[in-house]
Coordinates of C-alpha atoms and ligand atoms in Angstrom, one line a residue:
M1 CA -5.1 9.3 -25.0
K2 CA -3.1 6.1 -26.8
P3 CA -4.5 2.7 -24.9
F4 CA -1.9 1.1 -23.0
I5 CA -3.5 -1.6 -21.6
D6 CA -3.0 -4.3 -25.0
P7 CA -3.9 -7.6 -23.7
D8 CA -3.0 -9.2 -27.4
E9 CA 0.6 -8.3 -27.0
I10 CA 1.0 -9.5 -22.7
W11 CA -0.9 -12.8 -24.3
N12 CA 2.0 -13.4 -26.8
Y13 CA 4.2 -12.9 -24.5
L14 CA 2.6 -15.1 -21.6
K15 CA 2.4 -17.5 -24.4
N16 CA 5.8 -17.6 -26.5
V17 CA 8.7 -16.2 -23.0
K18 CA 10.1 -19.3 -22.7
P19 CA 12.2 -19.5 -18.8
D20 CA 15.6 -21.0 -19.2
K21 CA 17.8 -21.2 -16.6
V22 CA 20.2 -19.0 -18.4
R23 CA 18.4 -16.5 -18.8
V24 CA 16.0 -16.0 -16.0
R25 CA 19.3 -16.4 -14.1
E26 CA 19.8 -12.8 -16.3
V27 CA 17.1 -11.5 -16.0
I28 CA 16.6 -11.8 -11.6
G29 CA 20.6 -10.2 -11.9
S30 CA 19.1 -7.4 -14.2
A31 CA 16.7 -6.7 -11.5
L32 CA 19.4 -6.8 -8.7
D33 CA 21.2 -4.2 -10.9
K34 CA 18.2 -2.6 -9.5
K35 CA 16.5 -1.9 -13.7
R36 CA 12.9 -1.5 -13.6
L37 CA 12.2 -5.4 -16.2
S38 CA 10.5 -5.0 -19.3
L39 CA 7.4 -7.1 -19.9
E40 CA 9.3 -9.7 -21.8
E41 CA 11.2 -10.1 -18.8
T42 CA 8.6 -10.3 -16.7
A43 CA 7.3 -13.2 -18.8
I44 CA 10.0 -15.2 -17.9
L45 CA 10.1 -14.7 -14.6
I46 CA 5.9 -15.8 -14.5
N47 CA 6.5 -18.3 -16.8
A48 CA 9.6 -20.2 -14.5
D49 CA 7.1 -21.8 -12.1
D50 CA 9.8 -25.4 -11.6
P51 CA 10.8 -25.3 -8.1
E52 CA 14.2 -24.4 -8.3
L53 CA 13.9 -21.8 -10.1
T54 CA 10.9 -20.3 -8.0
E55 CA 13.1 -20.7 -5.3
E56 CA 15.8 -18.2 -7.0
I57 CA 12.9 -15.9 -7.9
K58 CA 12.2 -15.9 -4.6
E59 CA 15.8 -15.2 -2.9
G60 CA 16.6 -13.1 -5.1
A61 CA 13.2 -11.2 -4.4
R62 CA 14.9 -10.8 -0.6
Q63 CA 18.5 -9.9 -1.9
L64 CA 16.8 -6.7 -4.0
K65 CA 14.9 -6.3 -0.4
E66 CA 18.6 -6.1 1.9
K67 CA 20.5 -3.9 -0.7
I68 CA 17.8 -1.2 -1.9
Y69 CA 15.0 -1.0 1.2
G70 CA 17.2 -2.3 3.9
E71 CA 14.3 -2.8 7.2
R72 CA 12.4 -0.9 7.1
I73 CA 8.6 -1.3 7.5
V74 CA 5.8 2.2 7.2
L75 CA 3.3 1.1 9.3
F76 CA -0.4 3.0 8.4
A77 CA -3.9 2.4 8.7
P78 CA -6.8 2.9 6.2
L79 CA -10.2 4.9 8.0
Y80 CA -13.3 4.5 6.3
V81 CA -14.8 7.4 5.4
G82 CA -18.2 6.2 4.2
D83 CA -19.8 3.6 3.0
L84 CA -22.2 4.6 0.7
C85 CA -22.0 3.7 -3.0
I86 CA -23.8 3.8 -6.6
N87 CA -21.5 1.3 -8.3
N88 CA -22.4 -2.9 -8.9
C89 CA -19.1 -4.4 -7.9
S90 CA -19.6 -7.9 -7.5
Y91 CA -16.9 -8.3 -4.9
C92 CA -17.7 -5.8 -3.0
G93 CA -19.9 -5.3 0.5
F94 CA -20.6 -2.0 -0.5
R95 CA -22.1 -2.0 -3.9
K96 CA -26.4 -0.7 -4.4
D97 CA -27.5 -3.8 -4.6
N98 CA -26.5 -5.5 -1.4
K99 CA -29.8 -3.5 0.9
D100 CA -27.9 -5.4 4.2
T101 CA -25.0 -2.7 3.9
K102 CA -25.3 -0.5 7.0
R103 CA -24.8 3.1 4.9
I104 CA -23.0 4.9 7.5
T105 CA -21.0 8.3 6.4
L106 CA -19.3 9.0 9.9
S107 CA -20.0 12.8 10.7
R108 CA -17.1 15.3 11.8
E109 CA -17.4 14.3 15.4
E110 CA -17.3 11.1 14.4
L111 CA -14.0 11.6 12.1
I112 CA -12.4 12.2 15.4
A113 CA -13.6 10.2 16.9
E114 CA -12.2 7.6 15.2
T115 CA -8.8 9.7 14.6
K116 CA -8.2 10.3 18.3
A117 CA -8.8 6.4 18.0
L118 CA -6.1 6.0 15.7
T119 CA -3.7 8.5 17.6
E120 CA -3.7 6.4 21.4
Q121 CA -2.8 3.3 19.2
G122 CA 0.6 5.3 18.1
H123 CA -0.5 6.2 14.0
K124 CA 0.9 9.1 11.8
R125 CA -0.5 7.8 8.7
L126 CA -4.1 6.7 7.3
I127 CA -5.4 6.3 4.5
L128 CA -8.6 7.2 4.0
V129 CA -11.5 5.2 2.3
Y130 CA -14.5 5.8 1.0
G131 CA -17.5 4.9 -1.8
E132 CA -18.3 6.5 -4.9
H133 CA -21.2 8.2 -4.6
P134 CA -22.0 11.7 -5.1
R135 CA -21.9 13.2 -1.1
Y136 CA -18.7 11.9 -1.4
S137 CA -17.4 14.6 -3.1
P138 CA -13.9 15.9 -3.8
E139 CA -15.4 19.6 -1.1
F140 CA -16.4 16.4 1.1
I141 CA -13.1 14.3 0.8
A142 CA -11.3 17.3 1.3
D143 CA -13.7 18.9 4.4
T144 CA -13.0 15.1 5.4
V145 CA -9.0 15.2 5.5
K146 CA -8.4 18.7 6.9
I147 CA -11.0 18.0 9.7
V148 CA -8.6 14.0 10.5
Y149 CA -5.5 17.0 10.0
G150 CA -6.6 18.6 12.5
V151 CA -6.9 16.5 15.3
R152 CA -4.8 16.8 19.1
H153 CA -5.1 14.7 21.4
N154 CA -2.7 13.6 23.6
N155 CA 1.0 13.5 21.7
G156 CA -1.0 12.0 18.9
E157 CA -1.6 13.9 15.5
I158 CA -1.7 12.3 12.2
R159 CA 0.7 14.3 9.9
R160 CA 0.3 12.4 6.9
I161 CA -3.3 11.6 5.1
N162 CA -3.1 9.0 1.5
I163 CA -6.5 8.5 -0.3
N164 CA -8.1 5.7 -1.6
A165 CA -11.5 6.7 -3.6
A166 CA -13.0 7.0 -6.6
P167 CA -11.9 8.4 -10.3
F168 CA -12.3 11.8 -10.2
D169 CA -12.0 14.9 -13.3
I170 CA -8.6 17.0 -13.2
Q171 CA -10.8 19.9 -11.3
G172 CA -12.0 17.5 -9.2
F173 CA -8.1 16.7 -7.7
R174 CA -6.7 19.6 -8.0
T175 CA -9.5 20.4 -4.6
I176 CA -8.6 16.7 -2.9
K177 CA -4.1 17.9 -3.7
D178 CA -4.9 20.8 -2.4
S179 CA -6.1 19.9 0.9
G180 CA -2.2 18.4 1.9
I181 CA -2.6 14.7 0.8
G182 CA -0.3 13.1 -0.4
T183 CA -0.7 9.8 -1.5
F184 CA -3.7 9.0 -3.5
Q185 CA -4.4 5.0 -4.3
I186 CA -6.4 4.0 -6.9
F187 CA -6.6 0.0 -8.3
Q188 CA -7.7 -1.0 -11.5
E189 CA -8.9 -4.0 -10.0
T190 CA -8.2 -6.0 -13.1
Y191 CA -6.4 -4.8 -16.3
H192 CA -8.8 -6.9 -18.7
E193 CA -11.0 -4.7 -19.8
N194 CA -13.8 -8.4 -20.8
A195 CA -13.7 -9.7 -17.0
Y196 CA -13.6 -5.9 -16.0
M197 CA -16.8 -6.1 -17.7
N198 CA -18.0 -8.9 -15.5
V199 CA -17.8 -8.2 -12.2
H200 CA -18.5 -3.8 -12.8
R201 CA -21.9 -4.4 -13.6
G202 CA -23.6 -0.9 -12.9
G203 CA -22.6 2.8 -12.5
I204 CA -19.8 5.1 -12.9
K205 CA -17.6 2.3 -13.1
R206 CA -18.5 -0.2 -16.1
N207 CA -16.4 2.6 -17.7
Y208 CA -12.8 0.9 -17.3
E209 CA -11.3 3.0 -19.4
W210 CA -12.1 5.9 -17.3
R211 CA -10.4 4.5 -14.2
L212 CA -7.5 3.4 -16.3
T213 CA -6.8 6.8 -17.2
A214 CA -7.7 8.3 -13.7
L215 CA -3.8 8.6 -12.4
D216 CA -2.9 10.5 -15.3
R217 CA -5.3 13.1 -15.0
A218 CA -4.6 13.1 -11.3
Q219 CA -1.1 13.6 -12.8
E220 CA -2.6 16.5 -14.8
A221 CA -3.4 17.8 -12.1
G222 CA -0.6 18.6 -9.9
V223 CA -1.0 15.1 -7.8
D224 CA 2.2 13.2 -8.8
D225 CA 2.2 10.5 -6.1
V226 CA -0.3 8.1 -6.8
G227 CA -1.0 4.6 -5.6
I228 CA -2.2 1.6 -8.5
G229 CA -3.8 -2.0 -7.4
A230 CA -5.3 -5.2 -9.2
L231 CA -6.9 -7.1 -7.0
F232 CA -6.2 -10.4 -7.3
G233 CA -8.6 -13.2 -8.5
L234 CA -10.6 -11.5 -11.1
Y235 CA -8.7 -12.5 -13.6
D236 CA -4.4 -14.9 -14.2
W237 CA -2.6 -13.7 -11.7
R238 CA -0.1 -13.8 -14.7
F239 CA -2.2 -11.6 -16.5
E240 CA -2.2 -8.2 -13.9
V241 CA 1.0 -8.6 -13.1
M242 CA 1.5 -7.7 -16.5
G243 CA -1.4 -5.4 -16.4
L244 CA 0.7 -3.7 -13.3
V245 CA 4.4 -3.5 -14.8
R246 CA 3.0 -2.6 -17.9
H247 CA 1.1 0.6 -16.0
V248 CA 5.1 1.2 -14.5
N249 CA 6.1 1.5 -17.8
H250 CA 4.0 4.6 -18.9
F251 CA 4.3 6.1 -15.6
E252 CA 7.2 6.6 -16.3
A253 CA 7.3 7.2 -19.9
V254 CA 5.3 9.4 -19.9
Y255 CA 5.7 11.7 -16.5
G256 CA 9.8 10.8 -15.6
V257 CA 8.6 8.4 -12.6
G258 CA 6.4 5.7 -12.0
P259 CA 3.5 5.2 -8.9
H260 CA 4.7 5.4 -5.9
T261 CA 3.1 1.6 -4.6
I262 CA 1.4 -1.1 -6.1
S263 CA -0.7 -3.0 -3.7
F264 CA -2.2 -6.4 -4.8
P265 CA -5.1 -7.6 -2.7
R266 CA -6.6 -11.3 -2.9
I267 CA -10.9 -11.3 -2.7
Q268 CA -11.6 -11.6 0.6
N269 CA -15.2 -12.9 1.9
A270 CA -17.6 -10.2 1.7
M271 CA -21.5 -9.9 2.7
S272 CA -23.4 -10.5 -1.3
L273 CA -19.9 -11.9 -2.0
D274 CA -20.6 -12.9 -6.1
I275 CA -17.6 -13.6 -8.3
D276 CA -16.4 -16.9 -10.5
K277 CA -14.3 -18.3 -8.9
T278 CA -12.3 -19.7 -11.3
F279 CA -9.9 -17.5 -10.9
L280 CA -9.2 -17.3 -6.5
V281 CA -5.0 -16.7 -6.1
D282 CA -3.5 -20.0 -4.0
D283 CA -1.1 -18.5 -0.9
E284 CA 1.9 -20.7 -3.1
S285 CA 0.8 -18.1 -6.3
F286 CA 0.6 -14.8 -4.2
V287 CA 3.8 -15.0 -2.4
R288 CA 5.3 -15.3 -6.0
L289 CA 3.9 -13.2 -7.2
V290 CA 5.2 -10.9 -4.7
A291 CA 8.4 -12.4 -5.3
I292 CA 8.3 -11.4 -8.9
L293 CA 6.7 -7.7 -8.5
R294 CA 9.3 -6.8 -6.2
L295 CA 11.6 -8.0 -8.8
A296 CA 10.5 -6.0 -11.7
V297 CA 9.5 -2.8 -10.5
P298 CA 12.4 -2.3 -7.4
Y299 CA 11.5 1.6 -7.4
T300 CA 8.1 0.7 -6.5
G301 CA 7.0 0.6 -2.8
L302 CA 4.9 -2.2 -2.3
I303 CA 1.9 -1.9 0.4
L304 CA 0.5 -5.6 2.2
T305 CA -2.6 -5.6 4.0
A306 CA -4.4 -7.1 6.7
R307 CA -6.5 -8.9 4.0
E308 CA -4.3 -11.8 4.4
P309 CA -3.7 -13.2 7.2
A310 CA -0.2 -12.8 9.5
H311 CA 1.1 -16.4 8.3
I312 CA 1.8 -14.6 4.8
R313 CA 2.1 -11.5 5.9
D314 CA 5.7 -12.8 7.3
Q315 CA 6.4 -14.8 4.3
V316 CA 5.9 -11.9 1.7
L317 CA 7.5 -9.5 3.8
R318 CA 11.0 -10.9 2.9
F319 CA 10.3 -9.8 -0.6
G320 CA 10.1 -6.0 -0.1
V321 CA 7.1 -4.8 1.0
S322 CA 8.0 -1.4 2.3
Q323 CA 4.7 -1.1 4.1
I324 CA 1.8 -2.0 6.2
D325 CA -1.5 -2.3 8.0
G326 CA -2.0 -2.6 11.1
G327 CA -4.6 -2.4 14.4
T328 CA -6.6 -2.8 11.1
N329 CA -10.6 -2.6 11.7
I330 CA -12.4 -1.5 8.6
E331 CA -16.0 -1.4 10.3
L332 CA -17.5 2.2 9.6
G333 CA -16.7 4.0 13.2
G334 CA -14.6 0.7 14.4
Y335 CA -11.7 2.3 15.8
S336 CA -13.1 4.2 18.9
R337 CA -16.0 1.4 19.3
K338 CA -13.3 -1.3 20.2
K339 CA -15.4 -4.0 20.2
E340 CA -13.7 -7.2 20.4
G341 CA -14.3 -10.6 19.0
E342 CA -16.6 -11.1 15.4
Q343 CA -16.4 -8.7 12.3
D344 CA -19.7 -7.3 11.1
L345 CA -19.7 -7.7 7.8
S346 CA -22.6 -5.8 7.4
M347 CA -20.8 -2.8 7.6
E348 CA -17.5 -3.6 6.6
Q349 CA -16.2 -3.6 3.1
F350 CA -15.4 -7.1 3.5
R351 CA -13.2 -9.2 6.1
I352 CA -9.4 -9.1 7.0
N353 CA -7.7 -11.5 7.5
D354 CA -4.8 -9.7 10.5
T355 CA -6.7 -8.8 13.5
R356 CA -3.8 -7.9 15.7
S357 CA -3.4 -4.6 17.5
L358 CA -1.2 -2.0 16.3
N359 CA 1.3 -3.1 19.5
E360 CA 2.0 -7.0 18.7
I361 CA 2.1 -6.3 15.3
M362 CA 4.9 -3.6 16.5
D363 CA 6.2 -5.7 19.1
E364 CA 6.9 -8.8 16.4
L365 CA 8.5 -6.4 14.0
L366 CA 10.9 -5.3 16.2
S367 CA 11.6 -9.1 17.1
K368 CA 12.7 -10.2 14.2
G369 CA 14.7 -7.3 13.7
Y370 CA 12.9 -4.9 11.1
I371 CA 12.4 -0.9 12.1
P372 CA 8.7 -0.3 12.3
S373 CA 8.9 3.2 10.6
F374 CA 5.9 6.3 11.0
C375 CA 7.8 9.1 9.0
T376 CA 6.3 11.1 7.0
A377 CA 9.7 14.0 6.7
C378 CA 10.0 13.9 2.8
Y379 CA 6.2 14.2 2.5
R380 CA 6.2 16.9 5.0
L381 CA 9.4 18.7 3.9
G382 CA 7.9 19.3 0.5
R383 CA 10.8 16.5 -0.3
T384 CA 8.3 14.5 -2.8
G385 CA 9.3 12.1 -5.2
E386 CA 10.7 10.8 -1.7
H387 CA 10.5 6.7 -2.9
F388 CA 12.3 7.8 -5.9
M389 CA 15.5 10.1 -4.1
E390 CA 15.6 6.7 -1.5
F391 CA 17.2 4.6 -4.7
S392 CA 18.6 7.3 -6.5
V393 CA 20.1 10.2 -4.4
P394 CA 23.6 8.1 -2.9
G395 CA 23.7 7.8 0.9
F396 CA 19.6 8.9 0.8
I397 CA 18.2 6.5 3.1
K398 CA 21.9 6.1 5.9
R399 CA 21.1 10.3 6.3
Y400 CA 17.1 10.7 6.1
C401 CA 14.6 7.1 6.1
S402 CA 17.1 5.2 8.5
P403 CA 17.7 8.1 11.5
N404 CA 13.7 9.1 11.3
A405 CA 12.3 5.8 11.7
L406 CA 13.9 5.5 14.6
L407 CA 12.7 8.5 15.6
T408 CA 9.2 8.2 14.7
L409 CA 10.0 4.3 16.3
A410 CA 11.2 6.3 19.7
E411 CA 8.1 8.7 19.9
Y412 CA 5.9 5.4 20.1
L413 CA 8.0 3.6 22.8
E414 CA 7.2 6.8 24.9
D415 CA 3.6 7.1 24.3
N416 CA 1.8 4.3 23.4
A417 CA 3.7 1.4 23.8
P418 CA 3.8 -1.5 26.8
E419 CA 6.9 -1.9 29.0
S420 CA 8.4 -4.9 26.9
T421 CA 7.8 -3.8 23.8
K422 CA 9.6 -0.7 25.2
H423 CA 12.5 -2.0 26.6
K424 CA 12.6 -3.9 23.0
G425 CA 12.4 -1.0 20.7
Y426 CA 15.4 0.3 22.6
K427 CA 17.7 -2.4 21.8
L428 CA 17.4 -1.8 18.6
I429 CA 17.5 1.0 19.0
Q430 CA 20.8 1.5 20.4
E431 CA 22.3 -1.6 17.9
K432 CA 21.4 0.6 15.0
V433 CA 22.1 3.9 16.4
T434 CA 25.8 1.6 16.9
E435 CA 25.8 0.6 13.0
L436 CA 25.4 4.2 11.7
S437 CA 28.4 5.6 13.6
E438 CA 30.3 3.4 12.0
K439 CA 29.9 5.8 9.3
Q440 CA 28.6 9.1 9.8
N441 CA 28.6 11.1 12.9
V442 CA 25.3 9.9 14.7
N443 CA 25.4 13.3 17.5
G444 CA 22.6 14.5 15.7
L445 CA 20.1 12.1 16.0
L446 CA 21.2 10.8 20.0
K447 CA 20.7 14.5 20.3
K448 CA 17.3 14.1 18.8
L449 CA 16.5 10.9 20.6
E450 CA 17.4 12.4 24.0
K451 CA 14.8 15.3 23.4
I452 CA 11.9 13.3 22.2
K453 CA 13.1 11.6 26.0
E454 CA 12.1 14.7 27.2
G455 CA 8.6 15.1 25.9
K456 CA 9.5 16.7 22.7
R457 CA 8.0 15.7 19.3
D458 CA 8.0 15.9 15.7
L459 CA 12.0 15.4 15.1
Y460 CA 13.0 14.8 11.9
F461 CA 16.2 15.3 9.4
Ligands
SAM1 N1 -15.1 2.4 -3.9 C1 -13.5 3.2 -4.4 C2 -13.2 2.3 -5.5 O1 -13.9 1.8 -5.8 O2 -12.0 2.8 -6.0 C3 -12.3 3.3 -3.3 C4 -12.3 1.6 -3.3 S1 -12.4 0.3 -2.9 C5 -14.0 1.3 -0.7 C6 -11.6 0.3 -1.4 C7 -11.0 -1.7 -2.7 O3 -10.6 -2.6 -2.1 C8 -11.2 -1.4 -4.4 O4 -10.3 -1.1 -4.9 C9 -10.6 -3.1 -4.2 O5 -9.6 -3.3 -4.7 C10 -11.2 -3.9 -2.4 N2 -12.3 -4.2 -2.5 C11 -13.1 -4.0 -2.6 N3 -13.9 -5.9 -2.1 C12 -13.4 -6.2 -1.9 C13 -12.9 -7.4 -1.0 N4 -13.6 -7.9 -1.0 N5 -11.2 -8.5 -1.1 C14 -10.6 -7.6 -0.8 N6 -10.6 -6.5 -1.0 C15 -12.1 -6.0 -1.9
SF4_2 FE1 -18.5 1.4 -4.1 FE2 -16.1 1.4 -4.3 FE3 -17.0 -1.0 -3.7 FE4 -17.1 -1.0 -5.9 S1 -15.0 -1.4 -4.5 S2 -19.2 -1.0 -4.6 S3 -17.3 1.1 -6.2 S4 -16.7 0.6 -2.4

C-alpha cells in the first residue's frame, strides 16, 4: 500500500498557508455546513493563531457541537487486562525495560471481579486495554471479551466492549471481531516517522508502517468500526492534527466511511518516562487543537479521557467531545480493590488526573444540562456505522439517540445513583421529554420509562 502520510506535503501546507481573516471565516463556515476539511483548510485553522481568530474557531466548534451532536455525552470506562509488553515505548510505564513495573495479567476470576465492580458503578460500555505480548494473542483477547460479556451482576451487565491493543494480522483481527467487539482502537502515537523511531526503541512497535496500516488490515478483516489517535507531546502538535485528518481522509477515500473516533491523549507522567520535552503541549494549545479537530472532521466522534484534569475536561467538552470515561482506575485490578488515595505507578501505565467517581461526573454533567448516555442500541441491533447515520439519516438523533440516552440514564438513576442525582436526572428527563414532544409523539418513550421504573431493563429504540 502506498504510504498515505507524506511529511513534506504536511509541512508544505503548514509553512505556506496564510490564515487571512476572510479565508479563516470561510473555512469555519464550511465546517458548519458539515463538510470535512481538506488538509489545506485544516492548516489555515492551525495557522490562525491570533486571539481573535482563535476565539472564532472555538466559537465555531461550539456551534458545530450544538448543531450536530446536541447535549449527549457517552460514558465508558477503561479496563486494563494485562501489562506484559515486549516493546520499549519511552513514554510508557509498561515498557519492557521498566523492571519496577509489577507484571500482572488478570485471571478469569479477577476479570469477573473487575467487571462486577464496574457494573456496580453503572457502566455499560468498556474499553479493554492490553500490552503487546505473545500471551495476549487474538484468541486470548477474544476469551477475555467473552468473559466480560458473560458477567451478570444485579441489574448490571456490559453491553459493548471496545478494544485498545496491539496491531494484528488480518486473521487475528477476524478472531477478535468474532467475539463481538465494538470499536478497535489503535493510536499511531506520532505520524512523524523520525519522531516515531526515536521513542519506539524496541519490539514490534518499531515498525512504523505495520502500525500505520493496522486499521486497514482490521477493515480487511471486517472490523469496520475503528478508532485512531495520536499521543500528543511526541512531535509538533500541528503536524499530528494534520496526520489525523489525513488518516481520516484515507479511510473515507478507501472504505467510504471514516473512523468512528479520534483520541488525542497528552503524555502524562509514567514510571521511567524518558522523553524529550520539546513538544509537550500546553493547555492553551490543547484546547485549540481540540476545537480545530472538531471543525476539521465533523463526522468523527472525539474521545477525551481522565488523563486530563477536570477543569480541562470541562473546557473541551463544549467543543464537541462525544465520549468521556468516568470513575476511571487504571491500576491493574484497581476497580475491585477500591483503594483510596495515591495512585500506584508501578501498576499503571501513566498517571491520570481526573479521579472523580462516575457518579460525581454524572452529577456534574446533569447540572450542566448534558445528557449522559450509556446507549449501545445501534451496535446491538447491527446498525453499524451509527456515527454516520447520526448525521446522514434525517431525524436519526431525535428518533433513536436522544430517547435511548434518556432510557439508559433512567436505568442508571434507578440502579446506581444516590437520591440527589436521581432527582436531578429525572428533572432533566422530564425537560427533554417535553422538548421532544413538541416535535413528535413520545408515548413510546414514556411507556418504556415507566417500565424501567417497574424494573425492566435494556429497553431501546
Ligand atoms: N499496548 C498497546 C499499544 O501500544 O498499542 C495498547 C495501547 S496502550 C496500553 C494505550 C495508549 O496509551 C497508547 O497507545 C498510548 O497512546 C497511550 N499512552 C502510553 N503511555 C502514555 C503516557 N505516559 N501518557 C499518556 N498516554 C500514554
Ligand atoms: Fe507496550 Fe503499548 Fe506501553 Fe508501548 S504503549 S510499552 S506497546 S503497552
